[in-house]
GROMACS .gro file of C-alpha atoms in nm:
model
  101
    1UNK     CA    1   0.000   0.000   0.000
    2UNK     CA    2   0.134   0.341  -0.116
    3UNK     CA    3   0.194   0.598   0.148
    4UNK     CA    4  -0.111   0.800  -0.010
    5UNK     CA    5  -0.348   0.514  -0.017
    6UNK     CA    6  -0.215   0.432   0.394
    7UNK     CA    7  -0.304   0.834   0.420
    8UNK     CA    8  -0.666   0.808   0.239
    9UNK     CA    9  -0.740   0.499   0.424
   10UNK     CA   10  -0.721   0.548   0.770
   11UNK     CA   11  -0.879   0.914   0.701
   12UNK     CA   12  -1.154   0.696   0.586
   13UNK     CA   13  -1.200   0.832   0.216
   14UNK     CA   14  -1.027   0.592   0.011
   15UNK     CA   15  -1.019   0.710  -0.324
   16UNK     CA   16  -1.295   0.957  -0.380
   17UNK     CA   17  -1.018   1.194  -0.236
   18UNK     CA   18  -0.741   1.106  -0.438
   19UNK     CA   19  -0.838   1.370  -0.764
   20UNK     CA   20  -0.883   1.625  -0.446
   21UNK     CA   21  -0.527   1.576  -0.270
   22UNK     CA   22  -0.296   1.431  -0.607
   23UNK     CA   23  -0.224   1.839  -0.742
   24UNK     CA   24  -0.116   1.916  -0.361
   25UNK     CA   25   0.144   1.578  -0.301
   26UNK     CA   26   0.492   1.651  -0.385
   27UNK     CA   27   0.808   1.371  -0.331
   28UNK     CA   28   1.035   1.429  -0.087
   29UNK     CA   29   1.444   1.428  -0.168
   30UNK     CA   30   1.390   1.023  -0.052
   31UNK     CA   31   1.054   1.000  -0.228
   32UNK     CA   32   0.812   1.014   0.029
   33UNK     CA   33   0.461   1.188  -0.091
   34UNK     CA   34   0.440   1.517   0.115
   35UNK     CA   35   0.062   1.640   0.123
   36UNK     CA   36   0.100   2.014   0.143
   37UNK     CA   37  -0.183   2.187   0.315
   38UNK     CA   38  -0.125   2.554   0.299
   39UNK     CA   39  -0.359   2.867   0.248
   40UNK     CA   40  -0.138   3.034   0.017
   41UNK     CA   41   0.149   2.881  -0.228
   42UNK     CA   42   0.415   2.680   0.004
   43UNK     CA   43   0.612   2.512  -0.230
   44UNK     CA   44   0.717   2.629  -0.594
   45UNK     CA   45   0.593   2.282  -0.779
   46UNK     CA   46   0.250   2.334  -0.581
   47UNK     CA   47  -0.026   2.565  -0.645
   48UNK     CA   48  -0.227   2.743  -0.377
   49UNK     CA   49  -0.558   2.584  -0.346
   50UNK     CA   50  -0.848   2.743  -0.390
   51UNK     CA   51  -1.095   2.842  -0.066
   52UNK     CA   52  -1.279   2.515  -0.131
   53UNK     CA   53  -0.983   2.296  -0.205
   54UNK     CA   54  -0.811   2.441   0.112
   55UNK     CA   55  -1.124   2.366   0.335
   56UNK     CA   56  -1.121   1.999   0.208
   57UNK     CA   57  -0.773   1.944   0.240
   58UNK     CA   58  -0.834   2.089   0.617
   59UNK     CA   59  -1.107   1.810   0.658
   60UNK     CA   60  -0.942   1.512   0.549
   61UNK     CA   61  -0.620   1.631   0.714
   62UNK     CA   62  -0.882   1.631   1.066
   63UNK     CA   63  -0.979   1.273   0.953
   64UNK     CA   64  -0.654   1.161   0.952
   65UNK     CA   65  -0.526   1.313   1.247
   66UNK     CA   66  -0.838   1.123   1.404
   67UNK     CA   67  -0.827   0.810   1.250
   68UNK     CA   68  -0.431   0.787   1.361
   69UNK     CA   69  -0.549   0.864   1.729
   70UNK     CA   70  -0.791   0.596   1.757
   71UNK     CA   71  -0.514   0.348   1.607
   72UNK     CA   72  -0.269   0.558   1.935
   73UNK     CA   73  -0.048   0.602   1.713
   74UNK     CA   74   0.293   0.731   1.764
   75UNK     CA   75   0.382   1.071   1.521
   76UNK     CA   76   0.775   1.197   1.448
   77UNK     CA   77   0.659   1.559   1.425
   78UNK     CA   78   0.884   1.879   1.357
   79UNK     CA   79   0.798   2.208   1.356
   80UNK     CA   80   0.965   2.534   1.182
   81UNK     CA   81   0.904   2.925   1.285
   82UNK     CA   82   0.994   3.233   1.415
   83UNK     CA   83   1.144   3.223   1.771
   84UNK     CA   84   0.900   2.941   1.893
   85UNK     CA   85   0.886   2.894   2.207
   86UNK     CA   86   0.949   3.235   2.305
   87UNK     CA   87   0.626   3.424   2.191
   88UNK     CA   88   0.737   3.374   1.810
   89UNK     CA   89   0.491   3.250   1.481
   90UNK     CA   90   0.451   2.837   1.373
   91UNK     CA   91   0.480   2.859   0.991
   92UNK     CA   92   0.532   2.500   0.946
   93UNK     CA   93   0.476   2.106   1.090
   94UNK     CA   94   0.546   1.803   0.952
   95UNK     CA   95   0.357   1.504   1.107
   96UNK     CA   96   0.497   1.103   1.004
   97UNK     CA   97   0.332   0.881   1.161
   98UNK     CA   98   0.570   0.554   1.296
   99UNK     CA   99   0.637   0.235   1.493
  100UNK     CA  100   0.944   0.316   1.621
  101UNK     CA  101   0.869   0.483   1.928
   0.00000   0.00000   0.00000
């Protein structure tokens, strides 16, 4: 099972998302599908979505968020901004879920 099809399944939508969230997946540098969800344009190969594209991609990102908690999973997360932890702006997270914790 592809890393988007894990994704789609435990969000519980299965394909009928897939035309919704393929223009917003990019590879990572070890080719890992990244699904960006971002208001405005985050990454150069990726367009912004639209108002309704970004609401989706908000929803499904909730249903897999949920769907992971209810398997307790275990997330590697990092987090990029301004001076966090000291008052400062999150501009970015990256969430992976894993067994190895």
């Amino acid at each position: 099972m592809s890393g988007v099809d894990f994704f789609l399944q435990v969000a519980g939508k299965w394909t009928a998302a897939l035309p919704l969230i393929e223009p917003f997946i990019i590879k990572s540098s070890v080719g890992c599908p990244v699904l960006v969800v971002s208001e405005q344009q985050l990454v150069a190969a990726i367009r912004a979505p639209s108002s309704t594209e970004f609401k989706q991609l908000l929803v499904l990102a909730s249903a897999y968020l949920r769907g992971c908690e209810t398997a307790c999973s275990a997330f590697i997360a990092t987090f990029e901004g301004e001076m966090l932890g000291h008052g400062g702006e999150l501009t970015m997270a990256v969430l992976q879920p894993t067994y190895a914790v």
